[in-house]
Amino acid sequence: MAILPLSGPPFSCGLNGCNTLKSKEDVLYSRLYTRSICDNSSQEDLFEEASHVLVSITTTFTSFTRDLRSSNHFTTAITSFFTRVFSRRHSRSSKSTMSKILVVFGVTGQQGGSVINSVLAEPDLSKQYKIRALTRDLSKPTAIALAQRGIELAQADADDKDSLKQAFKNVHTAFIVTTTLDGAGAKQAEIKQGKLIVDTAVAAGVKYIIFSSASPAAKICGKNVDIFDAKAEIEDYIRTLPVKSAFFAPGFFMENFRGHSQPRPTPAPGVYGIANIPAGDTRIPLLDTAADTGKFVAVILAHPDKYAGQVLYGATKLYSYDEVAKVFSDVTGKTVKYKQLPVEVFRGFLPPEAADSTVSMLTWFKDFGYYGPKTQEHVDWTLQQNPGKLTTFEDFLKKNPVNLQ
């Protein structure tokens, strides 16, 4: 490893020498920080470099301190300074040794970004874990914002093994999200991606995997529900690997009601409608993905051994579609009603490439429940694990208004 030389004026004698040395220390901290941000140097490399520079500084001072031993003031200053420098370096090194690298996928999306926010908000977790945020595009505004918060960024593609190898270097724990795809071959493509990620993680020595999963719909109902089954099959595969793991199954994203599921104008004046395949009394678990995903994952990170092999089901509570419409009416002051549509009528509103997978998922909700027959039980158990204050659908709509017009 190349050692960066410190440039600048030679040290002067007397107490001014201490001031010059203090200036050198500040430059050192600045340059080491810059290296850690700009060239992804490991902490071990940075501390090795720091120790070499400090040894060089110590050697430089030895030559003139021999002639100044009679000055108790100067000797005391030198002793105090180096005690402070090396204690600070030891403190930082100890913290680095104790911190475990947590690599986070999906950092420019809702789940990964939420995990980062929750870890940084928890003093114990922020000491225990050092975050490495993965993104394909370092120029994205969300990626730049993370860098400005002092978070380590690594460029990686979930479908590229070489970039994943680098991303998993020295990583202890990984929060992994795979990309939900549409169209022919989408399920197998996502499974392939998931297996590549976790195989690379295990080969790199990752000790713990937290995977964003889904219920095994096909096993429960005997019909393909590709959107869920792809993630469930990846979960099953992870459970066969020689690595500790836990799983997070997010509920239905509240954000969907600000997008494809939001109320639309109906022929009746002043009335807006939400239309879908399930009956109005079908209850689904809702999650404010961006705000609350990290709170559930933080439970696992705080007690990894306790939750090894477990699934945490992420939702604030279950809402029926009729209740969703009522909440919209209460918050917006508009009249919003829910209407169940026949499957083929609903299918006609969908993009062809997404029609089959979407219809199978919504039919699964209608016939078996979002997490299957034990949906309420799963949500209740997870809430007992104390994920903290979660966002209600009412609060979500107040925080993220939907303009109905």
GROMACS .gro file of C-alpha atoms in nm:
model
  405
    1MET     CA    1   0.000   0.000   0.000
    2ALA     CA    2   0.135   0.343  -0.094
    3ILE     CA    3   0.179   0.585   0.195
    4LEU     CA    4   0.068   0.941   0.129
    5PRO     CA    5   0.344   1.187   0.226
    6LEU     CA    6   0.247   1.489   0.432
    7SER     CA    7   0.352   1.809   0.259
    8GLY     CA    8   0.405   2.146   0.422
    9PRO     CA    9   0.664   2.354   0.605
   10PRO     CA   10   0.918   2.184   0.832
   11PHE     CA   11   0.837   2.169   1.202
   12SER     CA   12   0.963   2.458   1.411
   13CYS     CA   13   1.106   2.430   1.760
   14GLY     CA   14   0.944   2.553   2.077
   15LEU     CA   15   0.573   2.551   2.152
   16ASN     CA   16   0.503   2.668   1.800
   17GLY     CA   17   0.617   2.321   1.695
   18CYS     CA   18   0.321   2.177   1.881
   19ASN     CA   19   0.089   2.405   1.687
   20THR     CA   20   0.245   2.292   1.359
   21LEU     CA   21   0.212   1.930   1.462
   22LYS     CA   22  -0.152   1.985   1.557
   23SER     CA   23  -0.206   2.132   1.210
   24LYS     CA   24  -0.048   1.822   1.058
   25GLU     CA   25  -0.285   1.605   1.260
   26ASP     CA   26  -0.585   1.795   1.125
   27VAL     CA   27  -0.456   1.758   0.769
   28LEU     CA   28  -0.412   1.388   0.830
   29TYR     CA   29  -0.771   1.345   0.948
   30SER     CA   30  -0.899   1.541   0.650
   31ARG     CA   31  -0.697   1.342   0.397
   32LEU     CA   32  -0.787   1.009   0.548
   33TYR     CA   33  -1.156   1.104   0.543
   34THR     CA   34  -1.128   1.213   0.181
   35ARG     CA   35  -0.963   0.884   0.086
   36SER     CA   36  -1.235   0.687   0.260
   37ILE     CA   37  -1.499   0.868   0.055
   38CYS     CA   38  -1.323   0.890  -0.280
   39ASP     CA   39  -1.131   0.568  -0.333
   40ASN     CA   40  -1.315   0.317  -0.110
   41SER     CA   41  -1.003   0.237   0.092
   42SER     CA   42  -1.070  -0.013   0.368
   43GLN     CA   43  -1.059   0.102   0.728
   44GLU     CA   44  -0.762  -0.128   0.788
   45ASP     CA   45  -0.565   0.043   0.507
   46LEU     CA   46  -0.653   0.388   0.636
   47PHE     CA   47  -0.546   0.314   0.992
   48GLU     CA   48  -0.223   0.152   0.868
   49GLU     CA   49  -0.149   0.469   0.675
   50ALA     CA   50  -0.228   0.683   0.978
   51SER     CA   51   0.009   0.482   1.196
   52HIS     CA   52   0.293   0.516   0.942
   53VAL     CA   53   0.248   0.892   0.925
   54LEU     CA   54   0.237   0.928   1.302
   55VAL     CA   55   0.553   0.721   1.340
   56SER     CA   56   0.720   0.954   1.089
   57ILE     CA   57   0.606   1.257   1.287
   58THR     CA   58   0.735   1.104   1.610
   59THR     CA   59   1.075   1.034   1.455
   60THR     CA   60   1.101   1.390   1.329
   61PHE     CA   61   1.040   1.530   1.676
   62THR     CA   62   1.288   1.298   1.845
   63SER     CA   63   1.587   1.483   1.696
   64PHE     CA   64   1.506   1.819   1.852
   65THR     CA   65   1.332   1.712   2.174
   66ARG     CA   66   1.671   1.584   2.300
   67ASP     CA   67   1.795   1.943   2.301
   68LEU     CA   68   1.484   2.075   2.474
   69ARG     CA   69   1.443   1.835   2.762
   70SER     CA   70   1.525   2.115   3.004
   71SER     CA   71   1.201   2.288   2.904
   72ASN     CA   72   0.938   2.115   3.117
   73HIS     CA   73   0.668   2.322   2.950
   74PHE     CA   74   0.756   2.197   2.603
   75THR     CA   75   0.809   1.837   2.714
   76THR     CA   76   0.472   1.837   2.889
   77ALA     CA   77   0.305   1.973   2.575
   78ILE     CA   78   0.466   1.707   2.354
   79THR     CA   79   0.368   1.428   2.594
   80SER     CA   80   0.013   1.555   2.623
   81PHE     CA   81  -0.020   1.589   2.248
   82PHE     CA   82   0.094   1.237   2.161
   83THR     CA   83  -0.116   1.089   2.439
   84ARG     CA   84  -0.416   1.260   2.286
   85VAL     CA   85  -0.328   1.159   1.929
   86PHE     CA   86  -0.271   0.792   2.001
   87SER     CA   87  -0.568   0.762   2.236
   88ARG     CA   88  -0.790   0.910   1.965
   89ARG     CA   89  -0.640   0.673   1.708
   90HIS     CA   90  -0.686   0.378   1.942
   91SER     CA   91  -1.045   0.482   2.009
   92ARG     CA   92  -1.122   0.508   1.639
   93SER     CA   93  -0.947   0.179   1.566
   94SER     CA   94  -1.140   0.003   1.842
   95LYS     CA   95  -1.468   0.138   1.711
   96SER     CA   96  -1.375   0.022   1.362
   97THR     CA   97  -1.291  -0.323   1.490
   98MET     CA   98  -1.622  -0.347   1.674
   99SER     CA   99  -1.834  -0.214   1.386
  100LYS     CA  100  -1.971  -0.470   1.143
  101ILE     CA  101  -2.026  -0.372   0.782
  102LEU     CA  102  -2.392  -0.385   0.684
  103VAL     CA  103  -2.440  -0.386   0.309
  104VAL     CA  104  -2.780  -0.257   0.196
  105PHE     CA  105  -2.946  -0.321  -0.140
  106GLY     CA  106  -3.220  -0.102  -0.279
  107VAL     CA  107  -3.082   0.214  -0.124
  108THR     CA  108  -3.227   0.445  -0.389
  109GLY     CA  109  -3.567   0.282  -0.342
  110GLN     CA  110  -3.803   0.265  -0.049
  111GLN     CA  111  -3.690  -0.045   0.141
  112GLY     CA  112  -3.314   0.005   0.142
  113GLY     CA  113  -3.340   0.375   0.215
  114SER     CA  114  -3.567   0.302   0.510
  115VAL     CA  115  -3.321   0.048   0.652
  116ILE     CA  116  -3.042   0.306   0.636
  117ASN     CA  117  -3.252   0.570   0.810
  118SER     CA  118  -3.353   0.334   1.089
  119VAL     CA  119  -2.999   0.214   1.156
  120LEU     CA  120  -2.867   0.569   1.172
  121ALA     CA  121  -3.154   0.672   1.402
  122GLU     CA  122  -3.074   0.398   1.655
  123PRO     CA  123  -2.763   0.487   1.858
  124ASP     CA  124  -2.680   0.125   1.941
  125LEU     CA  125  -2.724   0.005   1.583
  126SER     CA  126  -2.530   0.295   1.435
  127LYS     CA  127  -2.236   0.198   1.658
  128GLN     CA  128  -2.269  -0.171   1.588
  129TYR     CA  129  -2.303  -0.144   1.209
  130LYS     CA  130  -2.120   0.056   0.945
  131ILE     CA  131  -2.341   0.096   0.638
  132ARG     CA  132  -2.226   0.026   0.284
  133ALA     CA  133  -2.497   0.135   0.040
  134LEU     CA  134  -2.510  -0.037  -0.298
  135THR     CA  135  -2.636   0.129  -0.613
  136ARG     CA  136  -2.591   0.080  -0.987
  137ASP     CA  137  -2.576   0.454  -1.046
  138LEU     CA  138  -2.364   0.670  -0.817
  139SER     CA  139  -2.490   0.984  -0.994
  140LYS     CA  140  -2.852   0.943  -0.881
  141PRO     CA  141  -2.967   1.227  -0.652
  142THR     CA  142  -3.059   0.976  -0.382
  143ALA     CA  143  -2.710   0.824  -0.399
  144ILE     CA  144  -2.546   1.166  -0.382
  145ALA     CA  145  -2.762   1.252  -0.082
  146LEU     CA  146  -2.642   0.937   0.096
  147ALA     CA  147  -2.279   1.028   0.027
  148GLN     CA  148  -2.340   1.374   0.170
  149ARG     CA  149  -2.457   1.206   0.489
  150GLY     CA  150  -2.118   1.032   0.512
  151ILE     CA  151  -2.245   0.687   0.406
  152GLU     CA  152  -2.008   0.463   0.212
  153LEU     CA  153  -2.132   0.401  -0.141
  154ALA     CA  154  -2.039   0.107  -0.360
  155GLN     CA  155  -2.131   0.068  -0.725
  156ALA     CA  156  -2.276  -0.276  -0.791
  157ASP     CA  157  -2.516  -0.447  -1.027
  158ALA     CA  158  -2.731  -0.725  -0.881
  159ASP     CA  159  -2.679  -0.924  -1.202
  160ASP     CA  160  -2.300  -0.880  -1.216
  161LYS     CA  161  -2.096  -1.124  -1.007
  162ASP     CA  162  -1.768  -0.928  -1.016
  163SER     CA  163  -1.927  -0.611  -0.885
  164LEU     CA  164  -2.106  -0.811  -0.615
  165LYS     CA  165  -1.777  -0.968  -0.504
  166GLN     CA  166  -1.636  -0.621  -0.440
  167ALA     CA  167  -1.954  -0.507  -0.270
  168PHE     CA  168  -1.946  -0.798  -0.023
  169LYS     CA  169  -1.580  -0.755   0.073
  170ASN     CA  170  -1.546  -0.765   0.455
  171VAL     CA  171  -1.925  -0.754   0.496
  172HIS     CA  172  -2.082  -0.913   0.804
  173THR     CA  173  -2.455  -0.862   0.738
  174ALA     CA  174  -2.651  -0.802   0.418
  175PHE     CA  175  -3.001  -0.667   0.364
  176ILE     CA  176  -3.100  -0.793   0.021
  177VAL     CA  177  -3.384  -0.684  -0.205
  178THR     CA  178  -3.440  -0.838  -0.548
  179THR     CA  179  -3.609  -0.667  -0.839
  180THR     CA  180  -3.969  -0.764  -0.913
  181LEU     CA  181  -4.000  -0.812  -1.289
  182ASP     CA  182  -4.283  -0.840  -1.540
  183GLY     CA  183  -4.326  -1.036  -1.859
  184ALA     CA  184  -4.226  -1.378  -1.986
  185GLY     CA  185  -3.952  -1.540  -1.781
  186ALA     CA  186  -3.975  -1.275  -1.507
  187LYS     CA  187  -4.002  -1.523  -1.221
  188GLN     CA  188  -3.698  -1.725  -1.323
  189ALA     CA  189  -3.499  -1.409  -1.393
  190GLU     CA  190  -3.563  -1.283  -1.039
  191ILE     CA  191  -3.478  -1.620  -0.887
  192LYS     CA  192  -3.155  -1.629  -1.087
  193GLN     CA  193  -3.069  -1.281  -0.964
  194GLY     CA  194  -3.144  -1.371  -0.603
  195LYS     CA  195  -2.934  -1.688  -0.613
  196LEU     CA  196  -2.641  -1.502  -0.768
  197ILE     CA  197  -2.653  -1.240  -0.494
  198VAL     CA  198  -2.672  -1.481  -0.202
  199ASP     CA  199  -2.420  -1.728  -0.347
  200THR     CA  200  -2.172  -1.444  -0.392
  201ALA     CA  201  -2.243  -1.320  -0.040
  202VAL     CA  202  -2.178  -1.660   0.116
  203ALA     CA  203  -1.862  -1.712  -0.089
  204ALA     CA  204  -1.738  -1.372   0.030
  205GLY     CA  205  -1.785  -1.472   0.394
  206VAL     CA  206  -2.103  -1.281   0.480
  207LYS     CA  207  -2.224  -1.408   0.817
  208TYR     CA  208  -2.590  -1.302   0.816
  209ILE     CA  209  -2.847  -1.238   0.543
  210ILE     CA  210  -3.175  -1.051   0.582
  211PHE     CA  211  -3.385  -1.104   0.272
  212SER     CA  212  -3.696  -0.913   0.165
  213SER     CA  213  -3.925  -1.206   0.095
  214ALA     CA  214  -4.291  -1.296   0.037
  215SER     CA  215  -4.533  -1.574   0.129
  216PRO     CA  216  -4.506  -1.906  -0.062
  217ALA     CA  217  -4.838  -1.865  -0.242
  218ALA     CA  218  -4.796  -2.161  -0.478
  219LYS     CA  219  -4.730  -2.396  -0.187
  220ILE     CA  220  -5.042  -2.277  -0.007
  221CYS     CA  221  -5.293  -2.245  -0.290
  222GLY     CA  222  -5.145  -2.471  -0.557
  223LYS     CA  223  -5.151  -2.195  -0.818
  224ASN     CA  224  -4.866  -1.983  -0.950
  225VAL     CA  225  -4.841  -1.635  -0.802
  226ASP     CA  226  -4.512  -1.535  -0.961
  227ILE     CA  227  -4.470  -1.201  -0.784
  228PHE     CA  228  -4.472  -1.380  -0.447
  229ASP     CA  229  -4.334  -1.718  -0.548
  230ALA     CA  230  -4.009  -1.582  -0.691
  231LYS     CA  231  -3.912  -1.429  -0.357
  232ALA     CA  232  -4.040  -1.731  -0.162
  233GLU     CA  233  -3.820  -1.964  -0.369
  234ILE     CA  234  -3.518  -1.742  -0.305
  235GLU     CA  235  -3.598  -1.758   0.066
  236ASP     CA  236  -3.614  -2.138   0.049
  237TYR     CA  237  -3.276  -2.142  -0.126
  238ILE     CA  238  -3.117  -1.914   0.136
  239ARG     CA  239  -3.233  -2.152   0.409
  240THR     CA  240  -3.022  -2.428   0.250
  241LEU     CA  241  -2.701  -2.224   0.260
  242PRO     CA  242  -2.436  -2.227   0.536
  243VAL     CA  243  -2.525  -1.881   0.662
  244LYS     CA  244  -2.754  -1.741   0.929
  245SER     CA  245  -3.057  -1.568   0.786
  246ALA     CA  246  -3.382  -1.393   0.869
  247PHE     CA  247  -3.659  -1.262   0.650
  248PHE     CA  248  -3.877  -0.956   0.615
  249ALA     CA  249  -4.208  -0.986   0.429
  250PRO     CA  250  -4.340  -0.637   0.353
  251GLY     CA  251  -4.714  -0.577   0.343
  252PHE     CA  252  -4.901  -0.404   0.063
  253PHE     CA  253  -4.729  -0.072   0.003
  254MET     CA  254  -4.935   0.228   0.111
  255GLU     CA  255  -4.755   0.412  -0.170
  256ASN     CA  256  -4.960   0.208  -0.419
  257PHE     CA  257  -5.266   0.413  -0.322
  258ARG     CA  258  -5.088   0.719  -0.455
  259GLY     CA  259  -5.019   0.544  -0.785
  260HIS     CA  260  -5.192   0.264  -0.971
  261SER     CA  261  -5.444   0.199  -0.690
  262GLN     CA  262  -5.542   0.557  -0.612
  263PRO     CA  263  -5.906   0.670  -0.638
  264ARG     CA  264  -6.026   0.774  -0.984
  265PRO     CA  265  -6.320   0.991  -1.087
  266THR     CA  266  -6.643   0.796  -1.148
  267PRO     CA  267  -6.943   0.888  -1.365
  268ALA     CA  268  -7.123   1.003  -1.050
  269PRO     CA  269  -7.048   1.373  -0.987
  270GLY     CA  270  -6.806   1.428  -0.699
  271VAL     CA  271  -6.754   1.056  -0.635
  272TYR     CA  272  -6.419   0.881  -0.667
  273GLY     CA  273  -6.367   0.508  -0.687
  274ILE     CA  274  -6.111   0.242  -0.602
  275ALA     CA  275  -6.165  -0.069  -0.812
  276ASN     CA  276  -6.003  -0.407  -0.772
  277ILE     CA  277  -6.059  -0.784  -0.783
  278PRO     CA  278  -6.097  -0.862  -0.407
  279ALA     CA  279  -6.426  -0.805  -0.228
  280GLY     CA  280  -6.467  -0.486  -0.027
  281ASP     CA  281  -6.431  -0.671   0.303
  282THR     CA  282  -6.101  -0.835   0.200
  283ARG     CA  283  -5.841  -0.717   0.450
  284ILE     CA  284  -5.481  -0.649   0.349
  285PRO     CA  285  -5.181  -0.555   0.565
  286LEU     CA  286  -5.060  -0.205   0.481
  287LEU     CA  287  -4.704  -0.076   0.520
  288ASP     CA  288  -4.553   0.270   0.479
  289THR     CA  289  -4.254   0.119   0.304
  290ALA     CA  290  -4.027   0.422   0.304
  291ALA     CA  291  -4.090   0.513   0.667
  292ASP     CA  292  -4.133   0.177   0.838
  293THR     CA  293  -3.943  -0.101   0.658
  294GLY     CA  294  -3.628  -0.017   0.851
  295LYS     CA  295  -3.808  -0.040   1.186
  296PHE     CA  296  -3.882  -0.409   1.128
  297VAL     CA  297  -3.535  -0.482   0.994
  298ALA     CA  298  -3.385  -0.301   1.293
  299VAL     CA  299  -3.553  -0.556   1.521
  300ILE     CA  300  -3.359  -0.830   1.345
  301LEU     CA  301  -3.033  -0.634   1.344
  302ALA     CA  302  -3.061  -0.572   1.718
  303HIS     CA  303  -3.120  -0.941   1.797
  304PRO     CA  304  -2.989  -1.145   1.502
  305ASP     CA  305  -2.960  -1.476   1.688
  306LYS     CA  306  -3.312  -1.450   1.827
  307TYR     CA  307  -3.466  -1.400   1.483
  308ALA     CA  308  -3.246  -1.636   1.282
  309GLY     CA  309  -3.476  -1.845   1.065
  310GLN     CA  310  -3.777  -1.625   1.144
  311VAL     CA  311  -3.998  -1.411   0.919
  312LEU     CA  312  -4.111  -1.067   1.030
  313TYR     CA  313  -4.431  -0.960   0.853
  314GLY     CA  314  -4.417  -0.586   0.798
  315ALA     CA  315  -4.747  -0.404   0.840
  316THR     CA  316  -4.908  -0.144   1.064
  317LYS     CA  317  -5.244  -0.327   1.063
  318LEU     CA  318  -5.496  -0.490   0.832
  319TYR     CA  319  -5.740  -0.266   0.643
  320SER     CA  320  -6.029  -0.380   0.429
  321TYR     CA  321  -6.069  -0.218   0.088
  322ASP     CA  322  -6.388  -0.057   0.219
  323GLU     CA  323  -6.190   0.087   0.511
  324VAL     CA  324  -5.926   0.220   0.273
  325ALA     CA  325  -6.197   0.407   0.083
  326LYS     CA  326  -6.338   0.547   0.408
  327VAL     CA  327  -5.995   0.671   0.519
  328PHE     CA  328  -5.956   0.846   0.186
  329SER     CA  329  -6.296   1.014   0.236
  330ASP     CA  330  -6.212   1.121   0.591
  331VAL     CA  331  -5.870   1.264   0.503
  332THR     CA  332  -5.949   1.427   0.169
  333GLY     CA  333  -6.304   1.539   0.236
  334LYS     CA  334  -6.409   1.378  -0.093
  335THR     CA  335  -6.651   1.089  -0.141
  336VAL     CA  336  -6.451   0.774  -0.213
  337LYS     CA  337  -6.608   0.432  -0.261
  338TYR     CA  338  -6.470   0.087  -0.331
  339LYS     CA  339  -6.600  -0.134  -0.613
  340GLN     CA  340  -6.517  -0.498  -0.678
  341LEU     CA  341  -6.467  -0.577  -1.046
  342PRO     CA  342  -6.488  -0.910  -1.232
  343VAL     CA  343  -6.143  -1.053  -1.304
  344GLU     CA  344  -6.161  -1.013  -1.681
  345VAL     CA  345  -6.287  -0.656  -1.657
  346PHE     CA  346  -6.001  -0.563  -1.427
  347ARG     CA  347  -5.751  -0.743  -1.649
  348GLY     CA  348  -5.853  -0.517  -1.936
  349PHE     CA  349  -5.711  -0.215  -1.752
  350LEU     CA  350  -5.365  -0.373  -1.707
  351PRO     CA  351  -5.058  -0.361  -1.933
  352PRO     CA  352  -5.042  -0.694  -2.117
  353GLU     CA  353  -4.695  -0.781  -1.984
  354ALA     CA  354  -4.813  -0.741  -1.624
  355ALA     CA  355  -5.169  -0.874  -1.653
  356ASP     CA  356  -5.116  -1.240  -1.559
  357SER     CA  357  -4.888  -1.177  -1.262
  358THR     CA  358  -5.104  -0.897  -1.124
  359VAL     CA  359  -5.432  -1.089  -1.158
  360SER     CA  360  -5.283  -1.398  -0.991
  361MET     CA  361  -5.159  -1.186  -0.700
  362LEU     CA  362  -5.491  -1.007  -0.645
  363THR     CA  363  -5.683  -1.334  -0.672
  364TRP     CA  364  -5.448  -1.472  -0.406
  365PHE     CA  365  -5.540  -1.177  -0.180
  366LYS     CA  366  -5.910  -1.244  -0.237
  367ASP     CA  367  -5.908  -1.619  -0.183
  368PHE     CA  368  -5.634  -1.678   0.074
  369GLY     CA  369  -5.518  -1.348   0.225
  370TYR     CA  370  -5.205  -1.143   0.162
  371TYR     CA  371  -4.984  -1.368   0.377
  372GLY     CA  372  -5.214  -1.670   0.339
  373PRO     CA  373  -5.474  -1.802   0.586
  374LYS     CA  374  -5.262  -1.690   0.885
  375THR     CA  375  -5.227  -1.328   0.774
  376GLN     CA  376  -5.375  -1.177   1.093
  377GLU     CA  377  -5.174  -1.413   1.313
  378HIS     CA  378  -4.849  -1.328   1.136
  379VAL     CA  379  -4.906  -0.953   1.164
  380ASP     CA  380  -5.006  -0.975   1.531
  381TRP     CA  381  -4.695  -1.178   1.620
  382THR     CA  382  -4.466  -0.938   1.439
  383LEU     CA  383  -4.616  -0.635   1.615
  384GLN     CA  384  -4.542  -0.806   1.947
  385GLN     CA  385  -4.171  -0.788   1.856
  386ASN     CA  386  -4.192  -0.412   1.918
  387PRO     CA  387  -4.086  -0.250   1.590
  388GLY     CA  388  -4.173   0.091   1.734
  389LYS     CA  389  -4.427   0.350   1.627
  390LEU     CA  390  -4.562   0.267   1.283
  391THR     CA  391  -4.746   0.482   1.031
  392THR     CA  392  -5.122   0.444   1.008
  393PHE     CA  393  -5.288   0.480   0.669
  394GLU     CA  394  -5.455   0.796   0.795
  395ASP     CA  395  -5.118   0.950   0.887
  396PHE     CA  396  -4.969   0.835   0.558
  397LEU     CA  397  -5.231   1.020   0.353
  398LYS     CA  398  -5.191   1.332   0.565
  399LYS     CA  399  -4.816   1.318   0.516
  400ASN     CA  400  -4.844   1.231   0.145
  401PRO     CA  401  -5.160   1.401   0.017
  402VAL     CA  402  -5.340   1.261  -0.286
  403ASN     CA  403  -5.494   1.535  -0.499
  404LEU     CA  404  -5.836   1.412  -0.606
  405GLN     CA  405  -5.981   1.623  -0.886
   0.00000   0.00000   0.00000
